[in-house]
Tab-separated table of C-alpha atoms (C1' of nucleotides) in Angstrom:
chain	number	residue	atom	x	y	z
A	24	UNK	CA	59.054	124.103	132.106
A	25	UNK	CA	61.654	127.507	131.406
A	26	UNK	CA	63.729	126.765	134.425
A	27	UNK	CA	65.127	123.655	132.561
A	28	UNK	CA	65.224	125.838	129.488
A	29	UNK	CA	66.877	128.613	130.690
A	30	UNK	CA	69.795	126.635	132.386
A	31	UNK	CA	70.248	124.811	129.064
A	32	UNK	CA	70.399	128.298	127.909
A	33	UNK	CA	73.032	129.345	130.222
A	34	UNK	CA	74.981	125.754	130.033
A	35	UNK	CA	74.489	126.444	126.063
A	36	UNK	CA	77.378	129.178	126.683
A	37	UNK	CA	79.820	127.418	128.869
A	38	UNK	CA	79.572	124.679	131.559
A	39	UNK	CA	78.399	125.896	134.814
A	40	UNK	CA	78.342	124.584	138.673
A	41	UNK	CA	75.613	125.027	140.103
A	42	UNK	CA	76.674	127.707	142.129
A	43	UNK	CA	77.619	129.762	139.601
A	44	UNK	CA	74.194	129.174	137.716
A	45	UNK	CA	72.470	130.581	140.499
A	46	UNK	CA	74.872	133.845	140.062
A	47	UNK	CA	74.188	133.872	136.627
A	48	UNK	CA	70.549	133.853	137.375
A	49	UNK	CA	70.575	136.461	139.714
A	50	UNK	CA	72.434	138.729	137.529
A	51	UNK	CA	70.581	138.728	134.494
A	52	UNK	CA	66.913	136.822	133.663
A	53	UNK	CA	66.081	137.303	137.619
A	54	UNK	CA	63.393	139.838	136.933
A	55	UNK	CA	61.691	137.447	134.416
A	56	UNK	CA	62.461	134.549	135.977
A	57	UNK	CA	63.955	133.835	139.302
A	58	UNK	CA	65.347	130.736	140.337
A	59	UNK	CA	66.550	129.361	143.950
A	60	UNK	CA	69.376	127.611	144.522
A	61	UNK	CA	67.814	124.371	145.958
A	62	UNK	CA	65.497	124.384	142.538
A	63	UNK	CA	68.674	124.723	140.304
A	64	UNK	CA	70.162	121.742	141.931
A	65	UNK	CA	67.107	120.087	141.657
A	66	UNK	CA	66.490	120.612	138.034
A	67	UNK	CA	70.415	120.050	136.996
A	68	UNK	CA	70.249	116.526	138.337
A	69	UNK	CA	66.513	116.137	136.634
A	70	UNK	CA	68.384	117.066	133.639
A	71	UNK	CA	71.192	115.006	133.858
A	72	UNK	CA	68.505	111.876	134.065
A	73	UNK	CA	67.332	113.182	131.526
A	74	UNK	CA	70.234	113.222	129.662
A	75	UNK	CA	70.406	116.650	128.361
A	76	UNK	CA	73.189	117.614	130.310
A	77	UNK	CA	76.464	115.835	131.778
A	78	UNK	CA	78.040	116.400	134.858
A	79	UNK	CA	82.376	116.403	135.222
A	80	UNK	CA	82.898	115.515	139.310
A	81	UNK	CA	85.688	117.475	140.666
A	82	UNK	CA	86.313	115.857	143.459
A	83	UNK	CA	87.583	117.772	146.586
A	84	UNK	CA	88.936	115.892	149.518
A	85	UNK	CA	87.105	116.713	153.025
A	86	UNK	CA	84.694	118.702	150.807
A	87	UNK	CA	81.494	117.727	148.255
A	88	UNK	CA	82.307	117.252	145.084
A	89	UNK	CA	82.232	119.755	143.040
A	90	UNK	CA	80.146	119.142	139.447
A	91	UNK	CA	80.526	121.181	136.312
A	92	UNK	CA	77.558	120.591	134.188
A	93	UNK	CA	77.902	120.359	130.296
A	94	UNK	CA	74.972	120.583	127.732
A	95	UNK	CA	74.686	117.816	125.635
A	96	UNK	CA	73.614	117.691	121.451
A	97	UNK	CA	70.530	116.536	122.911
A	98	UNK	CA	70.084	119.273	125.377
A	99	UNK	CA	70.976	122.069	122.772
A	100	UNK	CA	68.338	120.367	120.572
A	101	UNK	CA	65.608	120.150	123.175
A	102	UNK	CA	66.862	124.192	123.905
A	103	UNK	CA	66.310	125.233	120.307
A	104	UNK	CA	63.405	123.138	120.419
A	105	UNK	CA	61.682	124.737	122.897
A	106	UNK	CA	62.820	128.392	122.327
A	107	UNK	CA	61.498	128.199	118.330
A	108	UNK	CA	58.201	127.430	120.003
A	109	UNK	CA	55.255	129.790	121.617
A	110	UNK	CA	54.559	129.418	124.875
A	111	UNK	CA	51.203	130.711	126.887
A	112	UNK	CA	52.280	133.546	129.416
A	113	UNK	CA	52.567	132.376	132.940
A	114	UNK	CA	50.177	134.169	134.890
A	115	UNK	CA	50.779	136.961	136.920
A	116	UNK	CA	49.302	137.535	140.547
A	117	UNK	CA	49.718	140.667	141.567
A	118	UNK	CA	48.748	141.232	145.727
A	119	UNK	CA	48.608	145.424	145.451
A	120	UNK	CA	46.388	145.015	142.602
A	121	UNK	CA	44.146	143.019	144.817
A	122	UNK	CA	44.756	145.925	147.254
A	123	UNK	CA	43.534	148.435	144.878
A	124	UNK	CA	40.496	146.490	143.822
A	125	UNK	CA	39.409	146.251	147.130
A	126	UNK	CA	40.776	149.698	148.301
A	127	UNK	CA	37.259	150.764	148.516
A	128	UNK	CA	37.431	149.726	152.027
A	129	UNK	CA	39.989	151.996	152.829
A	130	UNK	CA	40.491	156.019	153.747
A	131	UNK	CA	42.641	158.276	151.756
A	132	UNK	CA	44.909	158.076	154.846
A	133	UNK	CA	44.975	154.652	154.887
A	134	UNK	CA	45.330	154.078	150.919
A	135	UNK	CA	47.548	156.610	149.888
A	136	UNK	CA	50.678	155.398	152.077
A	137	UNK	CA	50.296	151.931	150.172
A	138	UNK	CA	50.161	153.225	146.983
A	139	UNK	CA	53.026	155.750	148.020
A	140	UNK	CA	55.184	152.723	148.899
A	141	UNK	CA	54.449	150.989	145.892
A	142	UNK	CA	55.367	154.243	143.947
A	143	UNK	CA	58.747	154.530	145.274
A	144	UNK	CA	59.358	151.042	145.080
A	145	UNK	CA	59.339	151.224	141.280
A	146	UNK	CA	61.165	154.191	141.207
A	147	UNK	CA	64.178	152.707	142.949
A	148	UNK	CA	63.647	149.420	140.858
A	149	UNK	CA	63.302	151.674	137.950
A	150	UNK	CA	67.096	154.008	138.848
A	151	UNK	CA	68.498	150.277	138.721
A	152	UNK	CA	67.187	149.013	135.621
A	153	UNK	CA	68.631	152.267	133.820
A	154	UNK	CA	71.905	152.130	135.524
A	155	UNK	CA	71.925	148.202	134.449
A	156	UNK	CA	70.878	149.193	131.270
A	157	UNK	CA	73.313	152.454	130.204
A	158	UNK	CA	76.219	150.363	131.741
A	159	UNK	CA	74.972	147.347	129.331
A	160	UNK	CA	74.547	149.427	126.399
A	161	UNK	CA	77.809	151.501	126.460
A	162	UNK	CA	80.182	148.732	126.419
A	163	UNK	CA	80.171	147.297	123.296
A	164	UNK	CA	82.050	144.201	122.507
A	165	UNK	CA	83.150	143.868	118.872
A	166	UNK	CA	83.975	139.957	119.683
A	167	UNK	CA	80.271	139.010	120.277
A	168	UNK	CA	77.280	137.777	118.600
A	169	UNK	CA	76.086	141.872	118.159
A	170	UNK	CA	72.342	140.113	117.194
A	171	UNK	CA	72.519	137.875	121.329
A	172	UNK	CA	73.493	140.894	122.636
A	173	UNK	CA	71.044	142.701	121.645
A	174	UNK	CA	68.479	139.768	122.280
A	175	UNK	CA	69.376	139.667	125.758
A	176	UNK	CA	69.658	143.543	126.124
A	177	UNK	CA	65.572	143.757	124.672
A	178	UNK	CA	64.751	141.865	127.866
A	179	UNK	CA	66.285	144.550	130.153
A	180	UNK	CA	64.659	146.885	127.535
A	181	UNK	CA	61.038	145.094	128.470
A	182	UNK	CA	61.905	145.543	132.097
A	183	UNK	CA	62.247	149.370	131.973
A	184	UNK	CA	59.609	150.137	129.705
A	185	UNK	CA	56.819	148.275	131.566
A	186	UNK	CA	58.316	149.593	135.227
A	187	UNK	CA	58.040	152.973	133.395
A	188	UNK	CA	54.074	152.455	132.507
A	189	UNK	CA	53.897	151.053	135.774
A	190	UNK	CA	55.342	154.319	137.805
A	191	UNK	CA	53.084	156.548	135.396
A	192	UNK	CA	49.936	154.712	136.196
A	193	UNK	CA	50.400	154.989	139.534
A	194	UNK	CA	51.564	158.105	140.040
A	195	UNK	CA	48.704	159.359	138.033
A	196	UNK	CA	46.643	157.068	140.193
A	197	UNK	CA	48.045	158.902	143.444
A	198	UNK	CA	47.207	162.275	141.751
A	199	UNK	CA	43.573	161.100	140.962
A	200	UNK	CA	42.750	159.918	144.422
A	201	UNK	CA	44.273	162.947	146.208
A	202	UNK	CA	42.214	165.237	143.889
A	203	UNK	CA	38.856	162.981	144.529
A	204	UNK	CA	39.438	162.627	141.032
A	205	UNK	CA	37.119	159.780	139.886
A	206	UNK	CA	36.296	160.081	136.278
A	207	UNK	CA	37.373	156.968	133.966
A	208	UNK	CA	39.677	158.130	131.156
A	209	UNK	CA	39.137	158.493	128.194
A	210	UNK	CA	40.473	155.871	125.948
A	211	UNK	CA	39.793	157.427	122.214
A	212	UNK	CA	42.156	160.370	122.943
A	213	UNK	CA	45.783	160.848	122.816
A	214	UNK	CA	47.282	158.117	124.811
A	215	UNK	CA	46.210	155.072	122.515
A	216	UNK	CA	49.012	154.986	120.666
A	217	UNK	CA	47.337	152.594	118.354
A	218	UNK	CA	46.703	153.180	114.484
B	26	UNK	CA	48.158	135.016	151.092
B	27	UNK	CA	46.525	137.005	149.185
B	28	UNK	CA	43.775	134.801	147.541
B	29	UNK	CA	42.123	134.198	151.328
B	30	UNK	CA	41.972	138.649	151.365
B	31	UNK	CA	40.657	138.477	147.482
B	32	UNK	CA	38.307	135.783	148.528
B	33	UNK	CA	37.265	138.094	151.648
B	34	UNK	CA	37.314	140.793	149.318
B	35	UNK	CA	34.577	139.418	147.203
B	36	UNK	CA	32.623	138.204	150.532
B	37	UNK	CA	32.577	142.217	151.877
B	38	UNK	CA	30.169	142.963	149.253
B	39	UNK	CA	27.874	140.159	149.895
B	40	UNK	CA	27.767	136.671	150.495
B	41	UNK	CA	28.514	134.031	147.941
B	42	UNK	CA	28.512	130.073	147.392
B	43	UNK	CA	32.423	128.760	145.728
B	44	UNK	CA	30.787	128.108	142.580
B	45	UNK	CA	29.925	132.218	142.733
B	46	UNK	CA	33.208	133.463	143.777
B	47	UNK	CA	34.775	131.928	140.896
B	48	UNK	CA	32.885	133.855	138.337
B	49	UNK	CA	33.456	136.773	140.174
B	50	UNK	CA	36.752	136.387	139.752
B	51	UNK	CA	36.954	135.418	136.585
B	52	UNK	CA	35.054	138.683	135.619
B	53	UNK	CA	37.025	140.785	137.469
B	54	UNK	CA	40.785	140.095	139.375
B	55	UNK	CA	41.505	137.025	137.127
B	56	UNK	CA	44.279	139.209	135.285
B	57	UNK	CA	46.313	140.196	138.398
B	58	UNK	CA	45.187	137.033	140.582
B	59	UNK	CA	43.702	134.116	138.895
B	60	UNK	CA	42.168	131.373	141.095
B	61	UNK	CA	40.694	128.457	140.359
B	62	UNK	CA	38.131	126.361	141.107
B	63	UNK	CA	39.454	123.339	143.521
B	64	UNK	CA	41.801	126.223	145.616
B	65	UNK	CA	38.869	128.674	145.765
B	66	UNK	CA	36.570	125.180	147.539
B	67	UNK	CA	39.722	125.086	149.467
B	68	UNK	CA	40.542	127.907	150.869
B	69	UNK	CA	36.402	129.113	151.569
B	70	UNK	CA	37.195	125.754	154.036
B	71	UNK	CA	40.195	127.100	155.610
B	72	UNK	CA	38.720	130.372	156.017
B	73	UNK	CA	35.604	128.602	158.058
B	74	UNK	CA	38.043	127.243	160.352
B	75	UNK	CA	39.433	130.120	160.999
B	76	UNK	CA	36.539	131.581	161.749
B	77	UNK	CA	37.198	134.831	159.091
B	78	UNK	CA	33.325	133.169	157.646
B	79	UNK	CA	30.627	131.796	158.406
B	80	UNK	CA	28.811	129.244	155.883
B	81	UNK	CA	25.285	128.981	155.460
B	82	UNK	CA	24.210	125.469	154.203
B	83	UNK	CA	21.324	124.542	151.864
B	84	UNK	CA	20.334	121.084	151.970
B	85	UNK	CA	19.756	119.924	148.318
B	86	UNK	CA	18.254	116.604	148.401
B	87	UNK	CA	19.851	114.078	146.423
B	88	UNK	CA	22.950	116.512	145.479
B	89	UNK	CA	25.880	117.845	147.741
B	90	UNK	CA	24.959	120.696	150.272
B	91	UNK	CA	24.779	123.888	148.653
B	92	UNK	CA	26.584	126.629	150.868
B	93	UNK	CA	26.652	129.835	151.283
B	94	UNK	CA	29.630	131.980	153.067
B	95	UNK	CA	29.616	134.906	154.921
B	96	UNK	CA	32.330	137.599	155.971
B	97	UNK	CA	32.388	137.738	159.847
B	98	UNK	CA	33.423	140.883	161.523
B	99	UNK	CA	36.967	139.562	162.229
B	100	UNK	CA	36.721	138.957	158.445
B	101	UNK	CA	36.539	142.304	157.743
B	102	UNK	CA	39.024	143.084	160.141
B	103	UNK	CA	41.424	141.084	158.426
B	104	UNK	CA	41.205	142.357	155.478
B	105	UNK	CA	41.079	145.665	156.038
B	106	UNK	CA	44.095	144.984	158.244
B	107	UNK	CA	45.766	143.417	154.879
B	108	UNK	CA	44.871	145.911	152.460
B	109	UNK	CA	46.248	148.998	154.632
B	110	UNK	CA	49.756	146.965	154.788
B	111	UNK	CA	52.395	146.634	151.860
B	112	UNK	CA	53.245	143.384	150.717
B	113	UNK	CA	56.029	142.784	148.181
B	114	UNK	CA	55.395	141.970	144.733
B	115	UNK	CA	55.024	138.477	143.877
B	116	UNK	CA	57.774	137.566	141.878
B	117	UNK	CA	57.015	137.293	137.570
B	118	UNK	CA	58.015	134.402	135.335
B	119	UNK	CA	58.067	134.678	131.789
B	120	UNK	CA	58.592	132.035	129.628
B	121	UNK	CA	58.569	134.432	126.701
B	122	UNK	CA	61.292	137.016	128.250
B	123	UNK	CA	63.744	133.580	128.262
B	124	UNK	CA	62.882	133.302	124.736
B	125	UNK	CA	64.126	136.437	123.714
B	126	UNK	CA	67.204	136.567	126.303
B	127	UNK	CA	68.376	132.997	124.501
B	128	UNK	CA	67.101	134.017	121.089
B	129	UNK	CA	70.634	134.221	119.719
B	130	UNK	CA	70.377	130.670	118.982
B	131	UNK	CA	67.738	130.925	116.765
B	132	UNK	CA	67.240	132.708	112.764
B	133	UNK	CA	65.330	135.305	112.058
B	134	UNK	CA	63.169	132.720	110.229
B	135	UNK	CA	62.801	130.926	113.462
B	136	UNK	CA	62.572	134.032	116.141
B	137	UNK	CA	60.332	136.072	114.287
B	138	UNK	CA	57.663	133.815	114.498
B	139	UNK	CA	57.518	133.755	118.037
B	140	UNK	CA	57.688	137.389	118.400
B	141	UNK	CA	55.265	137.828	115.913
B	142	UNK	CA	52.818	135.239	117.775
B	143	UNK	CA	53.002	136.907	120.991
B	144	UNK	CA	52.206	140.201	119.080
B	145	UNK	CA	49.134	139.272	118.109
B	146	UNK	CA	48.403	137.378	121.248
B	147	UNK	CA	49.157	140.755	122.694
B	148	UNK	CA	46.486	142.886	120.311
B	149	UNK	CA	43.913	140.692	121.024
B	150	UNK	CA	44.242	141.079	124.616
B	151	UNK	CA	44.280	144.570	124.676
B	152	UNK	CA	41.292	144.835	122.024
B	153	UNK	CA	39.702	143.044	125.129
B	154	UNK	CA	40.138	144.734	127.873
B	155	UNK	CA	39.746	148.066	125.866
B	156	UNK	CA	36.257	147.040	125.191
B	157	UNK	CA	35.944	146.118	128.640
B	158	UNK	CA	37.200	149.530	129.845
B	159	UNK	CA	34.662	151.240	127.861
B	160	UNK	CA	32.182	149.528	128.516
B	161	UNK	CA	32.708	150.105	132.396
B	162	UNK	CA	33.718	153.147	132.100
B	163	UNK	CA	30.222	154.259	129.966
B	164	UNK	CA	27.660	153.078	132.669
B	165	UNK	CA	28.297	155.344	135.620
B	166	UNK	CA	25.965	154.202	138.374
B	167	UNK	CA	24.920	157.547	140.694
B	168	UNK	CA	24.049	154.369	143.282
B	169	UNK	CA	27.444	153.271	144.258
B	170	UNK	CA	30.267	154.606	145.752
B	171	UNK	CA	32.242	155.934	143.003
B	172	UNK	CA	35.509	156.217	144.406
B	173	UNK	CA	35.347	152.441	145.178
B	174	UNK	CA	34.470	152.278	141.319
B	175	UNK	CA	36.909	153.976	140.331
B	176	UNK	CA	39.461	152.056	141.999
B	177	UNK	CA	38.521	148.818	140.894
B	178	UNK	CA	38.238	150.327	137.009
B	179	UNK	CA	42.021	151.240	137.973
B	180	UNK	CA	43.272	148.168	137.986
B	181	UNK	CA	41.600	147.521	134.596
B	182	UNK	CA	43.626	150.763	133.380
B	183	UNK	CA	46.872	148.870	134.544
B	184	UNK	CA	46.455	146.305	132.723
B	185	UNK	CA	45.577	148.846	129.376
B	186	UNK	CA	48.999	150.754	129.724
B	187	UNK	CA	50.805	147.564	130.827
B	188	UNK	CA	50.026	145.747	127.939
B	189	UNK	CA	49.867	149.085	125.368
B	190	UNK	CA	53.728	149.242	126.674
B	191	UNK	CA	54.818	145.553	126.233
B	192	UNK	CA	52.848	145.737	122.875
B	193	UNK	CA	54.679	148.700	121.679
B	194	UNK	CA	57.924	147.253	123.288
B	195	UNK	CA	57.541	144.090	120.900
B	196	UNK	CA	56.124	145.718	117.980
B	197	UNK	CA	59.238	147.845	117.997
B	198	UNK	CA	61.508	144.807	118.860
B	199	UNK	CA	60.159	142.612	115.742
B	200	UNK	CA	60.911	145.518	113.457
B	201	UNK	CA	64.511	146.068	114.742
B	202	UNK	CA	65.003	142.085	114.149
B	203	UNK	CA	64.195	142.942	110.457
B	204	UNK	CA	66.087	145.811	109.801
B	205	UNK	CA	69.131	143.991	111.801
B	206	UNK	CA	69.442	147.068	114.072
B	207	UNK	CA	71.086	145.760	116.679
B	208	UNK	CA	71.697	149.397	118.460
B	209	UNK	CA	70.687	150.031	122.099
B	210	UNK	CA	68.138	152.510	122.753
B	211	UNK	CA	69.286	155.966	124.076
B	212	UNK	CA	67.564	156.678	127.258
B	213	UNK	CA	68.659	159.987	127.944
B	214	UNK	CA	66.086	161.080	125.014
B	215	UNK	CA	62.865	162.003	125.090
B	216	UNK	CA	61.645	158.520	125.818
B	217	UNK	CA	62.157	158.821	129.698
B	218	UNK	CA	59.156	160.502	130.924
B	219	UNK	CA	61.687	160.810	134.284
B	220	UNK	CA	62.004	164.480	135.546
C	28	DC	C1'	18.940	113.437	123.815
C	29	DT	C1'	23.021	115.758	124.004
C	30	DG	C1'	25.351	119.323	125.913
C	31	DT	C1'	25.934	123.150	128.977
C	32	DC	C1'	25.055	125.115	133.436
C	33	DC	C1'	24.763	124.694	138.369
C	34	DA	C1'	27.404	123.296	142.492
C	35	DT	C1'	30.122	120.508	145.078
C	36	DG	C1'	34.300	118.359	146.088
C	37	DT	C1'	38.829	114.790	146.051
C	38	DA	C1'	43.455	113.107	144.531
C	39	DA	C1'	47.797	113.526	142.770
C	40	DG	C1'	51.388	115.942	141.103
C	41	DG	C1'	54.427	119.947	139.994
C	42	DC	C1'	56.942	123.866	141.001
C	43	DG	C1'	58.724	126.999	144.235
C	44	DT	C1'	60.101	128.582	148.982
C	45	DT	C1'	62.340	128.389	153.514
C	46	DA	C1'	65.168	126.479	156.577
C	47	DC	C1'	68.816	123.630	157.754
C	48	DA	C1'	73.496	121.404	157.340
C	49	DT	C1'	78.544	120.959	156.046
C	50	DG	C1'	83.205	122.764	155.679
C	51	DA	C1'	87.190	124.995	153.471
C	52	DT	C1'	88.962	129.580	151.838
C	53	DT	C1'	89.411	134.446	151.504
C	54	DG	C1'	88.938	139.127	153.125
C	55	DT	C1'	88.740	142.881	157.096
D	2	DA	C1'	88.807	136.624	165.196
D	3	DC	C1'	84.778	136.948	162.405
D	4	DA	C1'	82.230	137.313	158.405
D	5	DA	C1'	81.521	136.511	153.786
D	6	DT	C1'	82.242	133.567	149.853
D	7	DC	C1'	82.586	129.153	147.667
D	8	DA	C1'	79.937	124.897	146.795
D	9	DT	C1'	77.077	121.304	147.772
D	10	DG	C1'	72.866	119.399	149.011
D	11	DT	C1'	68.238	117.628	152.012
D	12	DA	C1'	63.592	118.135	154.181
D	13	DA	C1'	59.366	119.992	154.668
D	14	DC	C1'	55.997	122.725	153.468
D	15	DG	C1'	52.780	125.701	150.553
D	16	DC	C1'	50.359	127.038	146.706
D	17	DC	C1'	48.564	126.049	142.311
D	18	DT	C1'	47.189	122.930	138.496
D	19	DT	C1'	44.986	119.059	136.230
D	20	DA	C1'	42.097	115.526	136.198
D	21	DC	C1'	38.410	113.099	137.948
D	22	DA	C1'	33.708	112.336	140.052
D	23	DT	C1'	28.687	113.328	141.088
D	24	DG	C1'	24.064	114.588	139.579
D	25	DG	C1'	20.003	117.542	138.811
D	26	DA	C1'	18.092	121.288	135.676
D	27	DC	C1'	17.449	123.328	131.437
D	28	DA	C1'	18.101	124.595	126.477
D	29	DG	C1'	18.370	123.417	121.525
DNA sequence: CTGTCCATGTAAGGCGTTACATGATTGT
DNA sequence: ACAATCATGTAACGCCTTACATGGACAG
């Protein structure tokens, strides 16, 4: 299960609330893997049972109490653990791929706005990712880990070079169907960029 | 939901028992929408009731009822209905992506492994559906309607560049790890296909 | 005669989502 | 004065997964 892993990853920095997990989330691994606030409460108490985290209760008169969560050995061993280790991909499920498999059903009229709203979907997605990413990337902070950094960075990295493939497939897809373009391509030329 | 519309999708081009639908599925969406067996028995019910199909029942003496299901015309109105509207990405989860974001707590001797695993993993996958491509793409059928072809082959070619990108993406990534080249990339290079 | 294929389902559990509820503090 | 932020949670539901169960037909 990666959402207890990745808030032992985050508690393996500093101690968190749960509050500010869910900001932490949201700010970084949320395009690999989001996480709701009722879930990370959830899962922080799940851990704490488990032992591989301990909560501090600041308690607030007239309000809840306010918990701090701390990793424990055990939790940064069960972290390491589990990170050292492969994992099988999570399966993706894609709805406008469906769309597109079945578009056969469709008009050009009909079609074409879908994939159009698809395309500039990405394309907004994508003007984020590289603003994330420059702003990332041109701060550098002698006082860090320069190797975590650039661990965490590759991620973002993943994120803009798959939404890139994604945008150029589909824009070329767009193209294609405009032009009653149907021919398959053709895979031994140019744009298998292997051996 | 989209698995009722793929499910609907499958029953547009002719009628077919559960059993059925799951090899067609497994042959064809699985990669953008896996399903599986007990939800696909499922769901054929809940589309009965709702009177999307209609099921046709063989009477197998001594075994369970074969049936047989049926797209009805408000079936096919449904789904065309859901196929001509956007829908927002499902949301991805990658166990692997929090790997590398909290890799910083692992060696080289201990990361590289992992990144190295899901290279491979990776190749093999896209030796797959490369063959599969090919072979789809070399049997053009003068019979059927080839722009409905084509755009089911397209969401084979999605998953080619998708998975060429993430492969290049990590192939690049494992050798950066060994040359301890912790610099980001510079996106304002020839890399961004972007205007 | 053992295993795989055909073909149906049920049961239980896990993970994630949505909506609701509380109540002080800070910003416009 | 009103909204957003801080900070906690509960309840209910939905979708998907895993495991189990049945039983004939057919292939090696």
């Amino acid at each position: 299960m990666s959402l207890k892993h990745a808030i032992l990853g985050f508690l393996s920095f500093s101690p968190f609330t749960g509050y500010d997990l869910k900001k932490a989330f949201d700010q970084s691994v949320a395009h690999f893997w989001p996480a709701n606030q009722s879930q990370i409460y959830r899962t922080l108490a799940e851990l704490d049972t488990e032992g591989l985290v301990t909560k501090e209760v600041i308690a607030r008169e007239e309000r809840l109490d306010m918990k701090r969560y701390q990793i424990t050995e055990g939790g940064r061993q069960a972290l390491r653990q589990w990170l050292s280790t492969p994992h099988p991909p999570a399966d993706t499920r894609e709805p406008f791929l469906v769309q597109v498999y079945f578009g056969g059903h469709l008009t050009d009229a009909e079609l074409l706005p879908v994939l159009q709203h698809n395309l500039q979907a990405a394309e907004e997605q994508l003007a984020g990712f590289t603003a994330l990413y420059q702003s990332q990337a041109g701060r550098p902070n002698p006082l860090a880990d320069q190797r975590a950094v650039f661990l965490a960075l590759l991620t973002l990295e993943y994120g803009l070079t798959s939404l890139r493939a994604y945008r150029d497939w589909l824009a070329a897809a767009i193209t294609r169907v405009q032009a009653h373009d149907y021919r398959p391509l053709d895979l031994t030329g140019p744009v298998n960029g292997h051996r």
